[in-house]
Amino acid sequence: MYLMQNAIRPYPWGSRTAIATLLGEPASDEPQAEMWVGAHPGDPSHLHTGVGDPSAAPTSLLDYIQQNPSRAVGGAVAAEFGEVLPFLLKLLAADAPLSLQVHPTAEQARAGFADEEARGIPVDAGHRNYKDPFPKPEMIVALTEFVALAGFRDTAETVRLLNALDVPAATALADTLRKQPGADGLAELVPSILAMPAEKLTAALDAIVGACRTAAGQDGEFAAEYRTVVDIAERYPTDAGVIVVLLLNRVVLQPGEAIYLGAGNMHAYLSGLGVEIMACSDNVLRGGLTPKHVDIDELTRTLDYTPGGMQRVKPSRVGPLEVDFRTPTSEFALSRLTLKSGDEQMIEHSGPQVLLATEGEITVSDLRDGTLTLKPGSSVFIPATPGRVWISGTGTVFRARDGLGVPKKTAVAAAPAEDAVSAVAS
């Protein structure tokens, strides 16, 4: 097992304080949006492999896997996904909205990647949609209060939200959904909003955002949704995505709660700090709220318009110290261990794993490499070679691994409070 050195990505929407505070460091001079923990080619972690020699240069986890595939990821992972680490773990800290985005299915990713390769579009081109042939399901577990937009709201509720604004631009949207409720109505409405002519869009935004500003101050049923629209419109005043925001579920996660975002789910993180895990892919189709490339045609072909896409994940207790956040995917699995003084958890492993501490001081021991100590933000990579590790100390640590052989569970519509997890055996 090896201590990891992880890169922090300075995207403009990141927080200057959230990750720094978790690491016990002063506020950063630049935004710190994501800390990547894994073997993504864009910013792979590095391993301290020089046992007994602290001056040895760290080794890229990507290189380590390529040089030691059997030991690093094992036969089962290689057979299913290739000689790669199939998941990417992150600390994500949002201080401003991310783009409205959707991720493709495996079939869409393969077809889209093959098409763009055949057309000779460079992988690093700004207008490239598919950087690889893989899907990108993902899940985030909140460490602080975490606010997101995720999936389309029930259309009957959206009709009430739009009509309550009492302006013709919003009423016209509501009429479309009233006459054609559900996915069919959304499939007609969303592309029409995103392709709205500039003059009509300007008038609609002026009327709708103005009405939202008034309604947000009245503390009614949808006040939080209206405030979100106003806040986003201040950053993107001419973006059609501002109107699409009114169609999406606004999700507030408390620490320990999670949402799973499968293929086709339109979403945008708004604020908060969380642990995110995803398939190791770069495929993002953006629908607005960004200066980056937006491909409306490809986005609308990829979207799942089914209402009710707010998929909260109910944690399942698998032991006195550990809960699983189960999803339908095989690329990743994630659990959380919470330890008090004197606690110890033994884990048998036969696949690659990453441990990421988020609180306290965690000790990880094995018979081969001895003992490593993890502070918040520290992580360790455990190769696939079968063995055991012992986790002890006081604090919280997340355990990421591939999802092969892990019990699956479809995401559910509501999550319990932090201490109300179900006691379901693995």
Short mmCIF file of C-alpha atoms in Angstrom, two decimals:
data_model
loop_
_atom_site.label_atom_id
_atom_site.label_comp_id
_atom_site.label_asym_id
_atom_site.label_seq_id
_atom_site.Cartn_x
_atom_site.Cartn_y
_atom_site.Cartn_z
CA MET A 1 0.00 0.00 0.00
CA TYR A 2 1.22 3.48 -0.83
CA LEU A 3 0.56 7.03 0.32
CA MET A 4 -0.78 9.16 -2.52
CA GLN A 5 0.05 12.66 -3.66
CA ASN A 6 -3.02 14.21 -5.29
CA ALA A 7 -3.45 17.18 -7.61
CA ILE A 8 -5.95 19.98 -6.95
CA ARG A 9 -7.70 21.49 -9.96
CA PRO A 10 -8.25 25.29 -9.84
CA TYR A 11 -11.52 25.59 -11.78
CA PRO A 12 -13.11 29.05 -11.41
CA TRP A 13 -16.20 27.69 -9.59
CA GLY A 14 -14.10 26.21 -6.78
CA SER A 15 -13.82 27.35 -3.17
CA ARG A 16 -10.74 29.05 -1.75
CA THR A 17 -11.46 27.71 1.74
CA ALA A 18 -13.32 24.36 1.74
CA ILE A 19 -10.56 21.98 0.66
CA ALA A 20 -7.89 24.09 2.38
CA THR A 21 -9.78 23.92 5.68
CA LEU A 22 -10.17 20.14 5.41
CA LEU A 23 -6.42 19.86 4.76
CA GLY A 24 -5.67 22.12 7.74
CA GLU A 25 -4.17 24.80 5.51
CA PRO A 26 -4.82 28.54 5.12
CA ALA A 27 -7.20 29.76 2.43
CA SER A 28 -5.86 29.38 -1.09
CA ASP A 29 -4.99 32.31 -3.35
CA GLU A 30 -6.87 30.61 -6.18
CA PRO A 31 -10.05 28.50 -6.32
CA GLN A 32 -9.60 24.87 -5.31
CA ALA A 33 -12.39 22.99 -7.08
CA GLU A 34 -11.44 19.31 -7.13
CA MET A 35 -8.76 17.09 -5.65
CA TRP A 36 -8.32 14.09 -7.95
CA VAL A 37 -7.53 10.76 -6.32
CA GLY A 38 -6.90 8.09 -8.93
CA ALA A 39 -5.26 7.32 -12.26
CA HIS A 40 -7.05 9.68 -14.65
CA PRO A 41 -4.58 10.60 -17.44
CA GLY A 42 -5.46 14.28 -17.02
CA ASP A 43 -4.02 14.46 -13.49
CA PRO A 44 -3.00 11.08 -12.06
CA SER A 45 -2.12 10.72 -8.40
CA HIS A 46 1.46 9.89 -7.51
CA LEU A 47 2.55 7.11 -5.16
CA HIS A 48 5.30 7.22 -2.58
CA THR A 49 6.76 3.83 -3.49
CA GLY A 50 10.23 4.37 -2.03
CA VAL A 51 9.73 2.39 1.18
CA GLY A 52 12.38 3.48 3.65
CA ASP A 53 13.57 6.27 1.34
CA PRO A 54 11.48 9.43 1.84
CA SER A 55 13.62 11.28 -0.71
CA ALA A 56 12.58 8.96 -3.56
CA ALA A 57 10.55 10.69 -6.27
CA PRO A 58 6.84 9.72 -6.32
CA THR A 59 5.65 7.45 -9.12
CA SER A 60 2.58 8.26 -11.22
CA LEU A 61 -0.26 5.86 -10.40
CA LEU A 62 -0.95 5.73 -14.14
CA ASP A 63 2.62 4.55 -14.78
CA TYR A 64 2.48 2.15 -11.85
CA ILE A 65 -0.62 0.46 -13.28
CA GLN A 66 0.87 0.25 -16.77
CA GLN A 67 4.06 -1.31 -15.40
CA ASN A 68 2.35 -3.64 -12.88
CA PRO A 69 -1.18 -4.33 -14.21
CA SER A 70 -1.69 -7.69 -12.51
CA ARG A 71 -0.58 -6.41 -9.12
CA ALA A 72 -2.16 -2.96 -9.45
CA VAL A 73 -5.69 -3.69 -10.72
CA GLY A 74 -5.94 -7.49 -10.87
CA GLY A 75 -7.38 -9.92 -13.37
CA ALA A 76 -11.09 -9.28 -12.76
CA VAL A 77 -10.83 -5.53 -13.31
CA ALA A 78 -8.57 -5.99 -16.35
CA ALA A 79 -11.02 -8.47 -17.90
CA GLU A 80 -13.99 -6.13 -17.43
CA PHE A 81 -12.50 -2.67 -18.00
CA GLY A 82 -8.96 -3.16 -19.31
CA GLU A 83 -5.72 -2.54 -17.42
CA VAL A 84 -6.99 0.66 -15.82
CA LEU A 85 -8.36 1.89 -12.52
CA PRO A 86 -12.06 2.09 -13.47
CA PHE A 87 -13.00 4.78 -10.94
CA LEU A 88 -11.89 8.29 -10.00
CA LEU A 89 -12.38 9.62 -6.48
CA LYS A 90 -12.52 13.35 -5.77
CA LEU A 91 -12.92 15.96 -3.13
CA LEU A 92 -15.22 18.51 -4.78
CA ALA A 93 -15.73 22.03 -3.43
CA ALA A 94 -18.23 24.26 -5.25
CA ASP A 95 -18.50 27.95 -4.42
CA ALA A 96 -20.36 28.79 -7.63
CA PRO A 97 -22.58 26.80 -10.02
CA LEU A 98 -21.05 24.22 -12.32
CA SER A 99 -22.36 23.89 -15.87
CA LEU A 100 -25.64 22.17 -16.68
CA GLN A 101 -24.39 18.79 -17.85
CA VAL A 102 -25.28 15.27 -18.87
CA HIS A 103 -23.20 12.09 -19.21
CA PRO A 104 -23.81 9.45 -21.91
CA THR A 105 -24.66 5.78 -21.63
CA ALA A 106 -21.96 3.23 -22.48
CA GLU A 107 -23.49 2.70 -25.93
CA GLN A 108 -23.73 6.45 -26.61
CA ALA A 109 -20.15 6.97 -25.46
CA ARG A 110 -18.80 4.23 -27.74
CA ALA A 111 -20.75 5.51 -30.74
CA GLY A 112 -19.94 9.17 -30.09
CA PHE A 113 -16.24 8.50 -29.58
CA ALA A 114 -16.01 6.37 -32.73
CA ASP A 115 -17.80 9.04 -34.78
CA GLU A 116 -15.53 11.88 -33.63
CA GLU A 117 -12.44 9.71 -34.14
CA ALA A 118 -13.59 8.93 -37.68
CA ARG A 119 -14.09 12.65 -38.35
CA GLY A 120 -10.56 13.38 -37.16
CA ILE A 121 -11.51 15.72 -34.30
CA PRO A 122 -8.51 15.97 -31.93
CA VAL A 123 -9.24 14.55 -28.48
CA ASP A 124 -8.13 17.81 -26.87
CA ALA A 125 -10.23 20.02 -29.19
CA GLY A 126 -12.51 22.44 -27.37
CA HIS A 127 -15.54 21.32 -29.40
CA ARG A 128 -14.95 17.61 -28.83
CA ASN A 129 -17.86 15.92 -26.98
CA TYR A 130 -16.47 12.42 -26.43
CA LYS A 131 -12.93 12.22 -25.05
CA ASP A 132 -13.13 8.44 -24.52
CA PRO A 133 -15.51 5.54 -25.23
CA PHE A 134 -16.72 5.16 -21.63
CA PRO A 135 -19.83 6.14 -19.63
CA LYS A 136 -19.54 8.44 -16.63
CA PRO A 137 -22.00 7.55 -13.87
CA GLU A 138 -21.18 9.39 -10.65
CA MET A 139 -22.21 9.85 -7.04
CA ILE A 140 -21.48 12.54 -4.48
CA VAL A 141 -21.62 12.22 -0.69
CA ALA A 142 -21.94 15.52 1.16
CA LEU A 143 -19.35 16.53 3.75
CA THR A 144 -21.06 19.88 4.36
CA GLU A 145 -24.50 21.05 3.31
CA PHE A 146 -24.43 20.50 -0.43
CA VAL A 147 -26.83 22.05 -2.95
CA ALA A 148 -27.35 20.71 -6.46
CA LEU A 149 -29.75 20.60 -9.36
CA ALA A 150 -30.44 17.00 -10.38
CA GLY A 151 -32.99 15.55 -12.77
CA PHE A 152 -36.31 16.94 -13.96
CA ARG A 153 -38.96 17.79 -11.39
CA ASP A 154 -42.40 16.20 -11.61
CA THR A 155 -44.08 18.20 -14.36
CA ALA A 156 -47.30 18.88 -12.41
CA GLU A 157 -45.20 20.54 -9.71
CA THR A 158 -43.23 22.48 -12.32
CA VAL A 159 -46.49 23.75 -13.84
CA ARG A 160 -47.43 25.17 -10.42
CA LEU A 161 -43.97 26.72 -10.01
CA LEU A 162 -44.13 28.41 -13.42
CA ASN A 163 -47.73 29.60 -13.12
CA ALA A 164 -46.97 31.12 -9.72
CA LEU A 165 -44.59 33.56 -11.43
CA ASP A 166 -47.62 35.05 -13.20
CA VAL A 167 -45.80 36.31 -16.31
CA PRO A 168 -46.67 35.24 -19.88
CA ALA A 169 -43.18 33.87 -20.62
CA ALA A 170 -43.42 31.43 -17.72
CA THR A 171 -47.10 30.63 -18.32
CA ALA A 172 -46.30 29.62 -21.91
CA LEU A 173 -43.76 27.09 -20.61
CA ALA A 174 -46.31 25.79 -18.11
CA ASP A 175 -48.92 25.39 -20.84
CA THR A 176 -46.61 23.08 -22.80
CA LEU A 177 -46.20 20.81 -19.78
CA ARG A 178 -49.88 21.01 -18.84
CA LYS A 179 -50.97 19.90 -22.31
CA GLN A 180 -48.23 17.28 -22.58
CA PRO A 181 -47.10 16.22 -19.09
CA GLY A 182 -44.17 13.96 -18.28
CA ALA A 183 -41.16 13.10 -20.40
CA ASP A 184 -42.86 13.90 -23.73
CA GLY A 185 -43.57 17.48 -22.69
CA LEU A 186 -40.04 17.98 -21.38
CA ALA A 187 -38.59 16.51 -24.58
CA GLU A 188 -40.48 19.19 -26.51
CA LEU A 189 -39.82 22.04 -24.09
CA VAL A 190 -36.12 21.73 -23.24
CA PRO A 191 -34.74 21.83 -26.82
CA SER A 192 -37.04 24.76 -27.63
CA ILE A 193 -35.65 26.72 -24.66
CA LEU A 194 -32.02 25.97 -25.50
CA ALA A 195 -32.53 26.92 -29.17
CA MET A 196 -34.63 30.04 -28.47
CA PRO A 197 -33.80 32.98 -30.80
CA ALA A 198 -31.74 35.69 -29.12
CA GLU A 199 -34.41 38.41 -29.09
CA LYS A 200 -37.08 36.09 -27.71
CA LEU A 201 -34.63 34.67 -25.16
CA THR A 202 -33.69 38.13 -23.89
CA ALA A 203 -37.33 39.05 -23.37
CA ALA A 204 -38.10 35.73 -21.67
CA LEU A 205 -35.11 36.00 -19.35
CA ASP A 206 -35.95 39.57 -18.39
CA ALA A 207 -39.53 38.64 -17.52
CA ILE A 208 -38.85 35.33 -15.79
CA VAL A 209 -35.81 36.43 -13.78
CA GLY A 210 -37.63 39.60 -12.73
CA ALA A 211 -40.62 37.56 -11.56
CA CYS A 212 -38.31 35.13 -9.74
CA ARG A 213 -36.64 38.05 -7.96
CA THR A 214 -40.02 39.26 -6.70
CA ALA A 215 -41.25 35.79 -5.72
CA ALA A 216 -37.99 34.89 -3.97
CA GLY A 217 -38.59 37.62 -1.43
CA GLN A 218 -42.03 36.32 -0.48
CA ASP A 219 -40.94 33.05 1.23
CA GLY A 220 -43.51 30.97 -0.64
CA GLU A 221 -43.40 27.27 -1.55
CA PHE A 222 -40.81 27.72 -4.29
CA ALA A 223 -38.81 30.62 -2.81
CA ALA A 224 -35.56 28.63 -2.74
CA GLU A 225 -35.96 27.61 -6.39
CA TYR A 226 -36.62 31.20 -7.41
CA ARG A 227 -33.59 32.46 -5.44
CA THR A 228 -31.44 29.89 -7.22
CA VAL A 229 -32.57 31.22 -10.60
CA VAL A 230 -31.80 34.79 -9.56
CA ASP A 231 -28.35 33.85 -8.27
CA ILE A 232 -27.47 31.95 -11.44
CA ALA A 233 -28.84 34.71 -13.69
CA GLU A 234 -26.46 37.18 -12.06
CA ARG A 235 -23.56 35.05 -13.32
CA TYR A 236 -25.08 34.06 -16.69
CA PRO A 237 -27.59 36.80 -17.56
CA THR A 238 -27.99 35.82 -21.24
CA ASP A 239 -27.87 32.02 -20.89
CA ALA A 240 -30.92 29.91 -21.82
CA GLY A 241 -29.83 27.44 -19.15
CA VAL A 242 -31.18 29.89 -16.56
CA ILE A 243 -34.71 29.01 -17.73
CA VAL A 244 -33.95 25.28 -17.79
CA VAL A 245 -32.99 25.54 -14.10
CA LEU A 246 -36.71 26.06 -13.34
CA LEU A 247 -37.44 22.54 -14.63
CA LEU A 248 -34.92 20.74 -12.39
CA ASN A 249 -35.07 19.38 -8.87
CA ARG A 250 -33.21 21.53 -6.35
CA VAL A 251 -31.54 19.09 -3.96
CA VAL A 252 -30.12 19.96 -0.54
CA LEU A 253 -27.94 17.24 0.98
CA GLN A 254 -26.94 17.24 4.62
CA PRO A 255 -23.56 15.76 5.63
CA GLY A 256 -23.56 12.02 4.97
CA GLU A 257 -26.36 12.11 2.38
CA ALA A 258 -25.73 11.21 -1.25
CA ILE A 259 -27.13 11.37 -4.77
CA TYR A 260 -26.35 9.09 -7.70
CA LEU A 261 -26.33 10.57 -11.20
CA GLY A 262 -26.74 8.02 -13.95
CA ALA A 263 -26.57 8.46 -17.71
CA GLY A 264 -28.87 11.12 -19.15
CA ASN A 265 -29.46 12.94 -15.86
CA MET A 266 -29.16 16.71 -16.30
CA HIS A 267 -27.48 18.18 -13.25
CA ALA A 268 -25.35 20.99 -11.87
CA TYR A 269 -23.68 21.28 -8.50
CA LEU A 270 -24.25 24.68 -6.88
CA SER A 271 -22.41 24.82 -3.56
CA GLY A 272 -20.79 22.71 -0.87
CA LEU A 273 -18.04 20.18 -0.19
CA GLY A 274 -18.37 16.49 -0.93
CA VAL A 275 -16.64 13.24 -1.79
CA GLU A 276 -17.41 12.35 -5.41
CA ILE A 277 -16.79 9.04 -7.13
CA MET A 278 -17.28 8.35 -10.82
CA ALA A 279 -16.30 6.10 -13.66
CA CYS A 280 -12.93 7.24 -14.99
CA SER A 281 -14.23 9.12 -18.03
CA ASP A 282 -14.10 12.68 -19.40
CA ASN A 283 -17.39 12.58 -21.32
CA VAL A 284 -19.45 15.66 -20.45
CA LEU A 285 -22.21 17.14 -22.61
CA ARG A 286 -22.94 20.68 -21.46
CA GLY A 287 -26.26 22.48 -21.75
CA GLY A 288 -25.41 25.93 -20.45
CA LEU A 289 -24.10 27.98 -17.53
CA THR A 290 -20.59 27.74 -18.92
CA PRO A 291 -18.24 29.47 -21.37
CA LYS A 292 -17.23 26.00 -22.63
CA HIS A 293 -18.53 24.20 -25.71
CA VAL A 294 -22.29 23.52 -25.77
CA ASP A 295 -23.69 21.07 -28.34
CA ILE A 296 -27.47 21.34 -28.04
CA ASP A 297 -28.25 18.65 -30.60
CA GLU A 298 -26.01 16.03 -28.96
CA LEU A 299 -27.14 17.05 -25.48
CA THR A 300 -30.83 16.66 -26.28
CA ARG A 301 -30.21 13.26 -27.90
CA THR A 302 -28.49 12.12 -24.70
CA LEU A 303 -30.92 13.54 -22.14
CA ASP A 304 -33.22 11.33 -20.10
CA TYR A 305 -36.39 13.41 -19.83
CA THR A 306 -38.06 11.17 -17.27
CA PRO A 307 -39.30 13.34 -14.38
CA GLY A 308 -38.31 12.52 -10.84
CA GLY A 309 -34.61 12.02 -11.57
CA MET A 310 -33.51 13.17 -8.12
CA GLN A 311 -31.88 9.89 -7.10
CA ARG A 312 -30.84 9.95 -3.47
CA VAL A 313 -28.81 6.97 -2.24
CA LYS A 314 -29.81 5.30 0.99
CA PRO A 315 -26.73 4.10 2.91
CA SER A 316 -26.73 0.41 3.85
CA ARG A 317 -24.98 -0.64 7.05
CA VAL A 318 -22.58 -3.52 6.42
CA GLY A 319 -20.89 -3.60 9.81
CA PRO A 320 -20.63 -1.73 13.10
CA LEU A 321 -18.25 0.84 11.57
CA GLU A 322 -19.11 0.85 7.86
CA VAL A 323 -21.95 1.89 5.55
CA ASP A 324 -22.15 1.29 1.79
CA PHE A 325 -23.52 3.79 -0.72
CA ARG A 326 -24.85 1.25 -3.22
CA THR A 327 -25.48 2.12 -6.85
CA PRO A 328 -26.33 0.16 -10.02
CA THR A 329 -22.87 0.61 -11.55
CA SER A 330 -19.94 -1.81 -11.75
CA GLU A 331 -17.24 0.81 -12.30
CA PHE A 332 -17.16 1.87 -8.67
CA ALA A 333 -18.32 1.20 -5.13
CA LEU A 334 -18.01 3.51 -2.14
CA SER A 335 -18.36 3.05 1.59
CA ARG A 336 -17.67 5.17 4.67
CA LEU A 337 -16.06 4.04 7.91
CA THR A 338 -16.55 6.04 11.10
CA LEU A 339 -14.18 5.12 13.92
CA LYS A 340 -13.92 6.05 17.57
CA SER A 341 -10.93 5.52 19.83
CA GLY A 342 -10.29 1.79 20.18
CA ASP A 343 -12.20 0.80 17.02
CA GLU A 344 -10.55 -1.37 14.38
CA GLN A 345 -11.83 -2.69 11.06
CA MET A 346 -10.19 -5.50 9.10
CA ILE A 347 -10.74 -5.43 5.33
CA GLU A 348 -9.95 -8.30 2.99
CA HIS A 349 -9.27 -7.17 -0.54
CA SER A 350 -8.68 -8.76 -3.93
CA GLY A 351 -9.09 -5.68 -6.10
CA PRO A 352 -7.67 -2.15 -6.17
CA GLN A 353 -8.83 0.16 -3.40
CA VAL A 354 -8.33 3.77 -2.33
CA LEU A 355 -8.79 5.03 1.22
CA LEU A 356 -9.43 8.76 1.68
CA ALA A 357 -9.57 10.28 5.16
CA THR A 358 -11.87 13.26 5.71
CA GLU A 359 -11.80 13.65 9.48
CA GLY A 360 -9.57 12.83 12.45
CA GLU A 361 -6.47 10.64 12.26
CA ILE A 362 -6.70 7.20 10.66
CA THR A 363 -4.12 4.41 10.84
CA VAL A 364 -3.88 1.83 8.05
CA SER A 365 -1.76 -1.28 8.59
CA ASP A 366 -0.89 -4.41 6.65
CA LEU A 367 1.55 -7.28 7.06
CA ARG A 368 3.75 -6.22 4.13
CA ASP A 369 4.16 -2.45 4.33
CA GLY A 370 3.63 -1.73 8.01
CA THR A 371 1.59 1.28 9.10
CA LEU A 372 0.54 4.52 7.41
CA THR A 373 -1.19 7.46 9.08
CA LEU A 374 -3.86 9.48 7.26
CA LYS A 375 -4.87 13.02 8.17
CA PRO A 376 -7.89 14.71 6.51
CA GLY A 377 -7.32 14.85 2.77
CA SER A 378 -4.67 12.10 2.85
CA SER A 379 -5.18 8.91 0.86
CA VAL A 380 -3.62 5.51 0.31
CA PHE A 381 -3.69 3.20 -2.71
CA ILE A 382 -4.00 -0.52 -2.02
CA PRO A 383 -3.07 -2.72 -5.01
CA ALA A 384 -5.23 -5.63 -6.08
CA THR A 385 -2.94 -8.37 -4.75
CA PRO A 386 -5.16 -10.30 -2.30
CA GLY A 387 -4.53 -9.45 1.31
CA ARG A 388 -5.79 -7.75 4.43
CA VAL A 389 -5.52 -4.26 5.90
CA TRP A 390 -6.49 -3.05 9.34
CA ILE A 391 -8.02 0.40 9.80
CA SER A 392 -8.04 2.06 13.22
CA GLY A 393 -7.85 5.48 14.86
CA THR A 394 -10.47 8.16 15.36
CA GLY A 395 -12.24 9.80 12.44
CA THR A 396 -13.83 9.14 9.06
CA VAL A 397 -12.40 7.43 6.00
CA PHE A 398 -14.00 6.66 2.62
CA ARG A 399 -13.20 3.36 0.88
CA ALA A 400 -13.39 3.35 -2.92
CA ARG A 401 -13.04 0.27 -5.10
CA ASP A 402 -14.45 -1.23 -8.28
CA GLY A 403 -18.06 -2.40 -8.13
CA LEU A 404 -17.48 -5.94 -9.39
CA GLY A 405 -19.00 -8.41 -6.98
CA VAL A 406 -20.35 -5.64 -4.75
CA PRO A 407 -24.09 -5.80 -3.92
CA LYS A 408 -26.01 -3.46 -6.22
CA LYS A 409 -28.93 -1.29 -5.32
CA THR A 410 -31.01 1.01 -7.48
CA ALA A 411 -30.91 4.59 -6.24
CA VAL A 412 -34.03 5.56 -4.30
CA ALA A 413 -36.14 8.68 -4.18
CA ALA A 414 -35.37 9.71 -0.63
CA ALA A 415 -32.47 9.33 1.76
CA PRO A 416 -32.59 8.99 5.54
CA ALA A 417 -30.95 11.27 8.02
CA GLU A 418 -27.27 10.59 8.76
CA ASP A 419 -27.93 8.37 11.76
CA ALA A 420 -30.93 6.56 10.30
CA VAL A 421 -29.10 4.26 7.90
CA SER A 422 -30.65 0.90 7.27
CA ALA A 423 -28.99 -2.15 8.79
CA VAL A 424 -28.73 -4.22 5.63
CA ALA A 425 -26.07 -6.91 5.55
CA SER A 426 -23.80 -7.08 2.53
#
